[in-house]
Amino acid sequence: MPKIIVNNKEVEFEEGMTILQACELAGAEIPRFCYHERLSIAGNCRMCLVEVEKSLKPVASCAMPAIEGMKIKTNTPFVEKARKGVMEFLLANHPLDCPVCDQGGECDLQDQSLFYGLDNSRYTENKRQVQEKYMGPLIKTEMTRCIHCTRCIRFATEVAGIPELGAIGRGEDMEITTYLEKSMESELSANVIDLCPVGALTSKPYAFEARPWDLKKTETIDVMDAVGSNIRVDTYGWEVKRVLPRVNEDINEEWISDKTRYACDGLLKQRLDTPYIRENGKLQKSSWDQALKLLINKLKSFNPNEIAGLVGDLADLEMIYGFKYFFEKCIGSKNFECRQDRIYINPRERMNYIFNSFINGIEDSDLILLVGTNPRLEATILNARIRKAYIKNRIKIYSIGDPGDLTYPYQNIGSSTSIIKEIVSGLHEISGKIKRSKKPLIIIGESALYGKAGEYVFETLKSYLSTNNFIREDWNALNILTQQASRVGSIDLGIYSISENDNYSFFNKLENNDFKFMYLLGADNINFDKKDKFIVYQGSHGDKGAEIADIILPGAAYTEKNGLFVNLEGKLQSAYKASYPPGDAREDWIIFKDLANMIKKPFEYKNVKHLRESINKHIQLKINNHVTKINEINFVEENISIKPIDYYYTNPIARSSKIMSECRQISKKLLFTGIEKAS
């Protein structure tokens, strides 16, 4: 490896590194504004100036490639003077509004002006004023503060894949703006707030809410989709004020979706904070003791075969396991499901329901086939990886079923399952391309597994990949794109009712009205008629499930308890308590513990630690369980139509969010008109 000398210290660096990257390897700290390791190099700000031997002028280290034998100094009076000069220019037009700026305390310009700023200004002319821009309900603009680093433009173009930001003018007259004065359309748009090194782009919902040093910061996991993005939840007292991304190279890098970031205001609204009992057709407030006694009395009046349960999309493993224990050990019923619609699953081995190539493995693929999925809406962060793979390797992307607008070019090869039949038979043109690929990637969405052909689609594609040696130790091309945070963990713990010849036995019984007692565990995306069923709803929000319930038990939201989740890759993740449940609401596994004690069949698990040990055993058994048999399924001809997703309303927290409601209204306007006016 080539070597470079930084501040008299010799370090090795990789070919293609810039001087800035090589200096960081040597432990030298170089200030920057425009440079970002995940974006293309702009070289706008010149704050990263260093001294290079034999160079008469200071060098912008972010834009200059490192060369073998270079001698660089980063801390000389020459360098300091150059950086101070740059800082003086940056501050010449910058307003002195730090006390009222939401970026205060987290501002790169503040931090660097401490070291390189002057105690006075020599600039005596009128300061530049820039008209504020409209970027939608999420991003607040103060463009007079802008230092023209262009991070936001490069992010929108390169990462988000929607080039909706640009620059007009030159020099100090340059302005960052959206085209046609409309909202940013990307589901990743608010990441520009984190990228902005000054207070030009700030969070509109968070404006003037709190100062960063007043907030309690908790590192946890996102549950708005199945990706398992690493996040930080900032709270002030009980209230969640904001959600920010954490760096995880394997999953979300340092980005999060707008829904992850802004649905948090839904944690304050439509909350269930006390038990309810329906009397004479109306829900009445109740005590815990009264509600649990009524629940148990009702249970005793039904046969175990008439009792069923549904697990919702946001459930953690502790509440799922407590639910299963209560049903199996206390009630004697095995009628429970984690699916809220007829989606085909094969739980015989773990590879059948997880994303086997891993999210970071997408970058290594050389061909991608999407089957019945719209990753942009189903898993926004995963979609960003697909775009990154396209930008990096220019890979070919094909789709069966029409996903609509994606952030990268793709070829729709049809919607019929006959296309799959042609591919596996070697009759389709892309069949040869897949076989010639070293690391192809097939992503099967829930829309492809829904309907009569769901079993055929999955089992046929799995057999095809296995036959062509694409399911192996170093690479598994079979990937299921799950949309729900709880789905993989639920299947791991056995929350499904499948008979030998019927994948949908639970739903058949539900449609036939065989169940007289339904326990909805945070299950709000339900689709069945109540008829004469007695329904218990346990959850955090007064959503669809609570509307039809006869008994309501208030539980805790994901930010209000410690819990385990399994993401779509099958990774076990820990979520941590950032706040606490409102009113009389309880953590969900404790509710099942109380129910078990009242029914005279005490909970086996004394505490959370004991409970988690048992959960880990179940998951390990699932991981180590390998079944080699592949089902041979007869051809079923059917069109694969990608089910429309109401992106901003996918779960009860999002549906309770005022911000998500505003985003939804704007997206609908854009869908029909292509433009909406600033409010």
XYZ file of C-alpha atoms in Angstrom:
679
model
C 0.000 0.000 0.000
C 1.206 3.568 -0.746
C 2.388 5.764 2.109
C 1.964 9.428 2.948
C 3.467 11.633 5.671
C 0.998 13.680 7.724
C 2.396 15.998 10.398
C 5.652 13.987 10.340
C 3.708 10.740 10.844
C 3.871 8.063 8.143
C 0.596 6.310 7.302
C -0.561 3.836 4.662
C -3.586 4.649 2.534
C -5.641 2.983 -0.184
C -5.363 3.972 -3.820
C -7.968 6.574 -4.750
C -8.187 8.195 -1.304
C -8.215 11.959 -1.017
C -5.751 13.895 1.140
C -8.551 14.509 3.654
C -9.246 10.764 4.012
C -5.540 9.978 4.338
C -5.124 12.671 6.999
C -7.993 11.192 8.987
C -6.199 7.849 8.986
C -3.289 9.667 10.639
C -5.620 11.056 13.318
C -5.546 14.631 12.022
C -8.832 16.496 12.375
C -9.689 18.593 9.330
C -12.676 20.971 9.365
C -15.138 20.737 6.470
C -18.575 21.889 5.378
C -19.208 20.671 1.858
C -17.429 17.321 2.127
C -19.453 14.271 3.175
C -18.160 10.720 2.898
C -21.398 9.414 1.336
C -21.739 12.158 -1.271
C -19.770 13.171 -4.324
C -16.986 15.713 -3.883
C -17.910 19.337 -4.544
C -14.925 21.294 -3.160
C -17.099 24.354 -2.511
C -16.327 25.574 0.972
C -12.484 25.423 1.039
C -12.519 24.990 4.793
C -10.426 21.818 4.532
C -7.281 23.616 3.340
C -3.941 21.963 4.197
C -0.302 22.634 3.429
C 1.385 20.334 0.921
C 5.151 20.394 0.484
C 6.290 22.225 -2.670
C 2.824 23.738 -3.171
C 2.799 27.540 -3.089
C -0.862 27.751 -2.121
C -2.958 25.830 0.427
C -4.701 22.777 -1.055
C -8.359 21.743 -0.678
C -7.807 18.328 0.871
C -11.280 16.953 0.011
C -10.730 17.351 -3.739
C -7.033 16.482 -4.087
C -6.077 12.788 -4.480
C -3.402 11.516 -2.117
C -0.164 10.555 -3.879
C 2.650 8.318 -2.695
C 5.314 10.254 -0.788
C 3.277 13.414 -0.175
C 4.258 15.462 2.870
C 1.282 17.224 4.414
C 0.858 19.537 7.363
C -2.543 20.325 8.858
C -1.701 22.505 11.861
C 0.781 25.150 10.747
C 0.273 28.956 11.069
C -0.019 29.013 7.246
C -2.964 26.587 7.344
C -4.612 28.355 10.268
C -4.419 31.717 8.499
C -5.939 30.225 5.337
C -8.832 28.646 7.238
C -9.493 31.847 9.147
C -9.697 33.676 5.829
C -12.259 31.170 4.543
C -14.260 31.449 7.768
C -14.294 35.250 7.484
C -15.798 34.979 4.009
C -18.424 32.450 5.211
C -19.478 34.704 8.078
C -19.544 37.880 5.986
C -23.172 37.328 4.926
C -24.251 34.997 7.720
C -26.900 36.484 10.040
C -26.106 36.804 13.740
C -29.165 34.849 14.902
C -27.601 31.935 16.796
C -29.808 32.468 19.898
C -32.997 31.825 17.898
C -31.635 29.224 15.481
C -32.798 25.617 15.927
C -29.375 24.431 14.820
C -27.822 26.053 17.901
C -25.782 23.570 19.904
C -25.543 21.199 16.916
C -24.119 23.602 14.339
C -20.881 22.857 12.486
C -20.452 26.560 11.696
C -20.680 27.434 15.390
C -18.152 24.766 16.316
C -15.628 25.702 13.663
C -15.973 29.474 14.108
C -14.906 28.895 17.711
C -11.475 27.840 16.433
C -11.168 29.817 13.201
C -13.540 32.761 13.620
C -12.510 36.351 14.391
C -13.789 38.484 17.248
C -14.938 41.179 14.827
C -15.929 41.596 11.190
C -14.205 43.749 8.596
C -17.213 43.474 6.288
C -19.069 46.796 6.273
C -21.370 46.350 3.254
C -25.034 45.342 3.421
C -25.503 41.642 4.113
C -27.157 39.390 1.587
C -30.856 38.621 2.091
C -32.438 35.563 0.500
C -36.152 34.899 0.178
C -37.311 31.808 2.033
C -38.212 28.729 0.004
C -41.160 26.384 0.370
C -40.063 22.744 0.704
C -43.175 21.206 2.208
C -44.401 20.524 5.743
C -41.167 18.911 6.984
C -38.344 21.301 6.115
C -38.123 24.847 7.439
C -35.880 27.181 5.448
C -33.748 30.164 6.457
C -31.786 30.481 3.243
C -29.982 33.640 4.313
C -27.916 31.309 6.523
C -26.932 29.087 3.568
C -23.176 28.764 2.909
C -23.597 27.031 -0.494
C -22.091 23.695 0.522
C -24.612 21.934 -1.824
C -24.890 18.867 0.413
C -28.673 18.963 0.107
C -28.545 19.072 -3.703
C -26.135 16.170 -3.916
C -28.156 14.083 -1.462
C -31.413 14.615 -3.354
C -29.770 13.702 -6.647
C -27.442 10.889 -5.618
C -29.022 9.147 -2.618
C -32.723 9.974 -2.713
C -32.748 9.673 -6.490
C -35.168 12.531 -7.018
C -33.320 15.600 -8.354
C -35.747 18.186 -6.980
C -33.195 20.615 -5.489
C -30.907 22.832 -7.499
C -29.034 26.105 -7.521
C -29.659 29.320 -9.396
C -27.280 32.275 -9.663
C -23.528 32.438 -9.093
C -21.168 33.546 -6.369
C -22.834 35.117 -3.374
C -26.045 35.447 -5.422
C -26.367 31.664 -5.633
C -29.607 30.277 -4.135
C -30.627 26.715 -3.288
C -34.222 26.103 -4.297
C -36.798 23.519 -5.328
C -38.108 23.463 -8.831
C -41.532 25.082 -9.264
C -41.756 25.918 -5.528
C -43.217 22.575 -4.463
C -42.709 20.029 -1.707
C -39.872 17.591 -1.903
C -41.355 14.311 -3.099
C -38.759 11.936 -1.732
C -39.531 9.725 1.279
C -35.978 10.516 2.427
C -36.281 14.288 2.061
C -35.759 15.267 5.707
C -32.242 13.798 5.757
C -31.104 17.102 4.232
C -31.773 18.632 7.674
C -29.089 16.426 9.231
C -26.738 17.103 6.338
C -27.046 20.897 6.478
C -23.991 22.140 8.431
C -25.684 25.442 9.303
C -29.266 26.437 10.149
C -30.434 26.966 6.572
C -32.546 23.777 6.616
C -34.143 22.835 9.917
C -37.050 20.684 11.054
C -40.367 22.519 10.664
C -42.349 20.365 13.172
C -39.527 20.655 15.734
C -39.099 24.439 15.306
C -38.710 26.227 18.664
C -39.783 23.108 20.583
C -36.635 22.468 22.626
C -32.886 22.919 22.842
C -30.715 19.841 22.288
C -29.141 20.051 25.752
C -32.612 19.892 27.364
C -33.457 16.558 25.758
C -32.943 13.024 27.025
C -31.395 10.940 24.235
C -32.133 7.208 23.870
C -30.633 4.947 21.217
C -33.211 2.490 19.932
C -34.795 0.822 16.865
C -37.401 2.027 14.371
C -40.597 -0.010 13.830
C -42.301 1.935 11.034
C -41.157 -0.792 8.632
C -39.264 -4.078 8.836
C -35.817 -2.664 8.031
C -34.924 -2.004 11.675
C -33.249 1.378 11.138
C -31.096 2.503 14.044
C -32.491 5.701 15.550
C -32.118 8.064 18.473
C -35.265 9.189 20.283
C -35.051 12.584 22.002
C -37.595 13.193 24.749
C -38.539 16.128 26.965
C -40.268 14.659 30.006
C -42.760 12.135 28.665
C -43.047 13.702 25.200
C -41.022 12.473 22.238
C -39.742 15.639 20.568
C -37.807 14.214 17.661
C -36.307 11.097 16.100
C -32.844 11.176 14.520
C -30.800 8.532 12.659
C -27.876 6.594 14.116
C -25.071 5.241 11.984
C -25.307 1.547 11.138
C -23.365 0.625 8.030
C -25.127 -2.720 7.652
C -28.681 -1.413 7.748
C -29.551 2.271 7.335
C -26.070 3.828 7.029
C -26.983 7.255 8.436
C -30.363 7.835 6.756
C -33.939 7.334 7.939
C -37.256 7.712 6.148
C -39.508 10.714 6.714
C -42.113 8.457 8.322
C -39.563 7.155 10.823
C -38.507 10.703 11.658
C -41.875 12.451 11.878
C -44.561 9.945 12.825
C -43.487 10.430 16.465
C -46.114 13.120 17.097
C -48.639 10.282 16.700
C -47.369 8.952 20.046
C -49.180 11.855 21.745
C -52.554 11.523 20.041
C -55.413 9.013 20.211
C -53.644 7.212 23.071
C -55.325 4.568 25.175
C -54.543 5.417 28.795
C -57.199 3.448 30.703
C -59.132 0.172 30.208
C -62.566 0.335 28.556
C -65.575 -1.991 28.614
C -68.413 -1.788 26.108
C -71.757 -1.486 27.903
C -75.034 -1.024 26.030
C -73.124 -0.383 22.827
C -70.915 2.339 24.303
C -67.362 2.149 25.629
C -67.075 3.051 29.301
C -63.941 3.631 31.360
C -63.073 0.767 33.676
C -60.474 -0.365 36.204
C -57.867 -2.953 35.333
C -59.305 -5.433 37.785
C -62.802 -5.093 36.361
C -61.648 -5.391 32.734
C -59.437 -8.449 33.344
C -62.145 -10.237 35.368
C -64.680 -9.694 32.570
C -62.161 -10.951 30.006
C -61.507 -14.155 31.948
C -65.226 -14.773 32.551
C -65.872 -14.415 28.835
C -63.020 -16.791 28.015
C -64.524 -19.456 30.255
C -67.778 -19.312 28.311
C -66.107 -20.306 25.019
C -64.562 -23.514 23.767
C -60.768 -23.161 23.051
C -61.506 -23.874 19.376
C -63.727 -20.781 19.302
C -60.953 -18.516 20.632
C -58.473 -16.867 18.248
C -55.830 -14.160 18.319
C -54.168 -11.798 15.852
C -50.767 -10.175 16.387
C -50.263 -6.677 14.973
C -47.432 -5.106 13.010
C -45.610 -3.269 15.847
C -45.415 -6.016 18.459
C -42.123 -6.757 20.200
C -40.984 -10.313 20.952
C -41.767 -10.078 24.665
C -45.433 -9.269 24.118
C -45.677 -11.866 21.308
C -44.190 -14.574 23.493
C -46.416 -13.592 26.426
C -49.409 -13.737 24.090
C -48.439 -17.200 22.839
C -47.855 -18.486 26.383
C -51.272 -17.218 27.473
C -53.027 -18.810 24.519
C -51.289 -22.189 24.662
C -50.753 -22.710 28.397
C -53.676 -20.826 29.922
C -56.458 -21.098 27.330
C -55.417 -24.211 25.424
C -55.876 -22.600 22.010
C -53.481 -22.579 19.058
C -55.646 -20.386 16.846
C -53.339 -17.422 16.423
C -51.831 -15.601 13.452
C -49.346 -12.843 12.713
C -50.723 -12.314 9.199
C -53.654 -9.956 8.874
C -54.390 -11.034 5.300
C -53.929 -14.070 3.064
C -50.212 -13.934 2.378
C -48.470 -17.231 1.713
C -45.691 -18.172 4.140
C -43.494 -21.241 4.419
C -42.162 -21.358 7.991
C -40.407 -24.721 7.674
C -37.000 -23.052 7.519
C -35.871 -19.523 8.266
C -34.582 -18.642 4.810
C -38.173 -18.837 3.531
C -39.268 -15.599 5.194
C -36.203 -13.368 5.616
C -34.039 -11.163 3.407
C -31.183 -13.623 2.985
C -28.777 -11.433 0.991
C -28.822 -8.791 3.752
C -29.334 -5.087 3.111
C -25.620 -4.319 2.708
C -25.343 -7.342 0.397
C -27.465 -5.514 -2.184
C -24.365 -3.518 -3.140
C -22.586 -6.755 -4.154
C -25.343 -7.967 -6.474
C -24.981 -7.852 -10.243
C -28.650 -8.306 -11.192
C -31.901 -7.610 -9.334
C -35.344 -9.029 -10.055
C -38.258 -7.434 -8.182
C -41.305 -9.679 -7.910
C -44.508 -7.991 -6.782
C -42.889 -5.269 -4.718
C -42.470 -1.520 -4.567
C -39.406 -1.126 -2.319
C -39.628 2.669 -2.423
C -42.775 2.576 -0.276
C -42.403 -0.805 1.419
C -38.834 -0.309 2.675
C -37.500 3.146 1.818
C -34.024 2.594 3.261
C -33.644 -0.710 1.412
C -34.695 1.063 -1.773
C -31.886 3.587 -1.213
C -29.437 0.641 -1.160
C -30.790 -0.618 -4.468
C -30.220 2.827 -5.941
C -26.719 2.870 -4.457
C -26.009 -0.509 -6.096
C -27.288 0.849 -9.404
C -25.123 3.992 -9.165
C -22.086 1.988 -8.068
C -22.264 -0.975 -10.455
C -24.840 0.052 -13.093
C -26.637 -3.218 -12.525
C -29.715 -4.266 -14.482
C -32.978 -4.169 -12.532
C -36.113 -5.992 -13.681
C -39.614 -6.093 -12.254
C -42.538 -8.498 -12.456
C -45.533 -6.321 -11.673
C -45.563 -2.564 -12.124
C -44.242 -0.727 -9.037
C -44.635 2.729 -10.580
C -42.014 5.411 -9.978
C -38.804 4.123 -8.438
C -35.603 6.070 -7.866
C -33.626 4.105 -10.466
C -34.302 2.793 -13.961
C -35.846 -0.654 -14.248
C -37.485 -2.788 -16.898
C -40.990 -4.108 -16.320
C -41.075 -7.533 -18.000
C -44.767 -8.200 -17.363
C -47.206 -8.982 -14.564
C -48.368 -12.545 -15.190
C -47.073 -15.571 -13.293
C -46.456 -17.078 -16.746
C -43.330 -14.864 -16.839
C -41.996 -16.801 -13.829
C -42.817 -20.061 -15.606
C -40.836 -18.893 -18.641
C -37.874 -17.815 -16.509
C -37.561 -21.122 -14.665
C -38.018 -23.011 -17.935
C -35.211 -21.033 -19.585
C -37.548 -19.596 -22.224
C -37.404 -15.956 -21.115
C -34.596 -13.652 -22.205
C -33.574 -12.754 -18.646
C -33.293 -16.408 -17.624
C -29.869 -16.577 -19.260
C -28.859 -13.269 -17.681
C -29.719 -14.600 -14.223
C -27.763 -17.801 -14.837
C -24.742 -15.842 -16.046
C -24.828 -13.618 -12.973
C -22.533 -14.340 -10.064
C -24.703 -12.770 -7.400
C -28.258 -12.246 -8.615
C -30.840 -10.999 -6.195
C -34.544 -11.878 -6.323
C -36.759 -9.784 -4.035
C -40.264 -11.170 -3.501
C -42.813 -8.746 -2.099
C -46.033 -9.472 -0.245
C -48.124 -8.631 -3.317
C -46.587 -11.623 -5.107
C -47.469 -13.918 -2.197
C -51.040 -12.688 -2.003
C -53.690 -14.604 -3.894
C -54.029 -18.069 -5.370
C -50.606 -18.015 -7.023
C -48.644 -17.030 -3.891
C -47.469 -20.562 -3.181
C -46.507 -21.178 -6.811
C -44.493 -17.941 -7.016
C -42.464 -18.593 -3.891
C -41.837 -22.320 -4.203
C -41.026 -22.128 -7.920
C -38.521 -19.295 -7.542
C -36.902 -20.990 -4.554
C -36.564 -24.239 -6.498
C -35.109 -22.357 -9.477
C -32.491 -20.594 -7.338
C -31.589 -23.804 -5.554
C -31.219 -25.727 -8.822
C -28.893 -23.059 -10.247
C -26.738 -22.901 -7.089
C -27.853 -19.423 -6.040
C -28.760 -20.643 -2.563
C -25.376 -21.426 -1.055
C -23.167 -20.631 1.921
C -21.621 -17.439 0.538
C -24.716 -16.125 -1.271
C -28.450 -16.645 -0.984
C -30.411 -14.895 -3.716
C -33.824 -15.652 -2.172
C -35.211 -12.579 -0.422
C -38.610 -11.834 1.092
C -39.420 -8.149 1.525
C -41.509 -8.047 4.688
C -43.311 -4.805 5.505
C -44.127 -5.327 9.203
C -41.657 -4.872 12.074
C -43.104 -7.842 13.976
C -43.551 -10.335 11.135
C -40.198 -12.194 11.119
C -40.077 -12.392 14.930
C -43.656 -13.680 15.035
C -42.890 -16.483 12.585
C -39.725 -17.293 14.558
C -41.910 -17.764 17.645
C -44.504 -19.848 15.788
C -47.386 -17.352 15.602
C -49.192 -18.938 12.668
C -51.932 -21.502 12.091
C -51.122 -23.682 9.119
C -52.454 -27.146 8.436
C -50.669 -29.675 6.257
C -52.588 -28.819 3.089
C -53.983 -25.400 3.939
C -51.822 -22.301 4.392
C -54.899 -20.237 5.129
C -56.822 -22.447 7.577
C -57.035 -19.587 10.106
C -58.569 -17.205 7.564
C -61.013 -19.835 6.338
C -62.262 -20.327 9.896
C -62.420 -16.555 10.344
C -64.537 -16.138 7.223
C -66.787 -19.030 8.275
C -67.358 -17.296 11.619
C -65.932 -20.267 13.560
C -64.267 -17.909 16.046
C -66.512 -16.358 18.674
C -63.780 -14.713 20.749
C -61.025 -12.608 19.088
C -57.961 -11.219 20.867
C -56.386 -8.417 18.824
C -52.833 -7.725 19.993
C -52.204 -4.348 18.403
C -53.836 -5.691 15.225
C -55.289 -2.636 13.501
C -54.917 -3.484 9.814
C -57.744 -5.957 10.091
C -60.193 -6.995 7.425
C -63.102 -9.033 8.799
C -66.699 -8.549 9.887
C -67.298 -8.494 13.622
C -70.726 -10.204 13.422
C -71.342 -11.825 16.827
C -67.701 -12.029 17.930
C -66.556 -10.840 21.342
C -63.424 -8.802 20.724
C -60.602 -7.824 23.071
C -58.168 -5.195 21.836
C -54.792 -4.629 23.473
C -52.706 -1.797 22.121
C -51.495 1.752 22.423
C -53.823 3.692 20.104
C -57.539 4.040 19.610
C -57.442 2.834 16.022
C -59.428 0.344 13.922
C -59.084 -2.508 16.425
C -60.250 -0.419 19.373
C -63.301 0.800 17.420
C -64.856 -2.678 17.291
C -63.581 -3.957 20.665
C -65.739 -4.979 23.629
C -62.797 -4.737 26.027
C -59.834 -2.392 25.513
C -56.563 -2.919 27.389
C -54.098 -0.007 27.060
C -50.546 -1.043 26.236
C -47.248 0.745 25.694
C -45.886 2.099 22.406
C -42.460 1.081 21.103
C -40.707 4.082 22.679
C -42.212 3.345 26.105
C -40.729 -0.065 26.858
C -37.659 -2.198 26.376
C -38.257 -4.769 23.690
C -36.696 -7.100 21.143
C -37.423 -7.018 17.421
C -36.248 -9.127 14.493
C -35.781 -7.170 11.270
C -36.385 -8.470 7.757
C -32.798 -9.817 7.594
C -33.446 -11.959 10.675
C -31.236 -9.808 12.932
C -32.229 -9.624 16.592
C -32.345 -5.972 17.700
C -32.967 -4.248 21.027
C -35.287 -1.285 21.425
C -34.923 0.775 24.580
C -37.344 2.701 26.726
C -37.217 6.437 25.997
C -40.476 7.483 27.608
C -43.217 5.869 29.675
C -46.823 4.808 28.989
C -49.547 7.413 29.621
C -52.125 7.095 32.392
C -52.852 3.529 33.487
C -51.340 1.889 30.392
C -49.012 -1.068 31.076
C -46.231 -2.887 29.309
C -47.853 -5.618 27.249
C -46.099 -8.723 28.543
C -47.052 -7.708 32.109
C -50.726 -7.714 31.057
C -50.412 -11.373 30.037
C -48.597 -12.114 33.277
C -51.512 -10.626 35.243
C -54.042 -12.574 33.163
C -52.172 -15.847 33.744
C -52.098 -15.224 37.505
C -55.829 -14.458 37.590
C -56.654 -17.612 35.660
C -54.677 -19.618 38.268
C -51.961 -20.625 35.789
C -49.045 -18.424 36.862
C -46.549 -17.109 34.341
C -43.403 -19.279 34.198
C -41.156 -16.260 33.693
C -40.347 -14.207 36.766
C -38.826 -11.246 34.938
C -37.860 -9.899 31.507
C -34.437 -11.543 31.633
C -35.986 -14.981 32.132
C -38.488 -14.278 29.350
C -35.771 -13.218 26.908
C -33.712 -16.335 27.586
C -36.647 -18.457 26.465
C -37.194 -16.242 23.400
C -33.535 -16.599 22.396
C -33.796 -20.404 22.633
C -36.772 -20.415 20.265
C -35.009 -18.197 17.737
C -31.810 -20.260 17.861
C -33.814 -23.429 17.226
C -35.346 -21.742 14.190
C -31.958 -20.586 12.873
C -30.461 -24.062 13.210
C -33.459 -25.791 11.651
C -32.649 -26.637 8.023
C -35.084 -28.369 5.704
C -33.849 -29.356 2.277
C -37.184 -30.414 0.773
C -38.669 -27.968 -1.738
C -42.349 -28.163 -2.603
C -43.238 -28.823 -6.227
C -46.302 -26.734 -7.065
C -48.547 -26.813 -10.098
C -48.632 -23.706 -12.266
C -51.260 -21.118 -11.356
C -51.813 -18.325 -13.855
C -52.544 -15.013 -12.208
C -51.577 -11.376 -12.592
C -49.229 -10.019 -9.952
C -50.610 -6.602 -9.142
C -48.713 -4.604 -6.548
C -51.141 -3.608 -3.816
C -51.331 0.171 -3.345
C -49.717 1.356 -0.117
C -50.969 4.329 1.834
C -47.370 5.133 2.793
C -48.087 7.743 5.450
C -50.911 5.725 7.068
C -49.453 2.227 7.399
C -49.862 1.810 11.177
C -51.829 3.318 14.087
C -48.981 5.627 15.163
C -48.659 7.078 11.661
C -52.440 7.396 11.302
C -52.529 9.398 14.548
C -49.801 11.767 13.358
C -50.794 15.249 12.231
C -47.542 15.594 10.281
C -48.107 12.334 8.405
C -51.618 13.518 7.581
C -50.222 16.728 6.050
C -47.657 14.751 4.036
C -50.387 12.426 2.829
C -52.579 15.281 1.643
C -49.677 16.852 -0.253
C -48.673 13.535 -1.850
C -52.250 13.082 -3.097
C -52.212 16.568 -4.628
C -48.908 15.807 -6.314
C -50.270 12.503 -7.573
C -53.161 14.170 -9.380
C -51.711 17.523 -10.395
C -47.942 17.176 -10.276
C -47.692 20.356 -8.208
C -49.139 21.894 -5.064
C -49.001 25.456 -3.807
C -47.237 26.663 -0.687
C -49.580 27.149 2.227
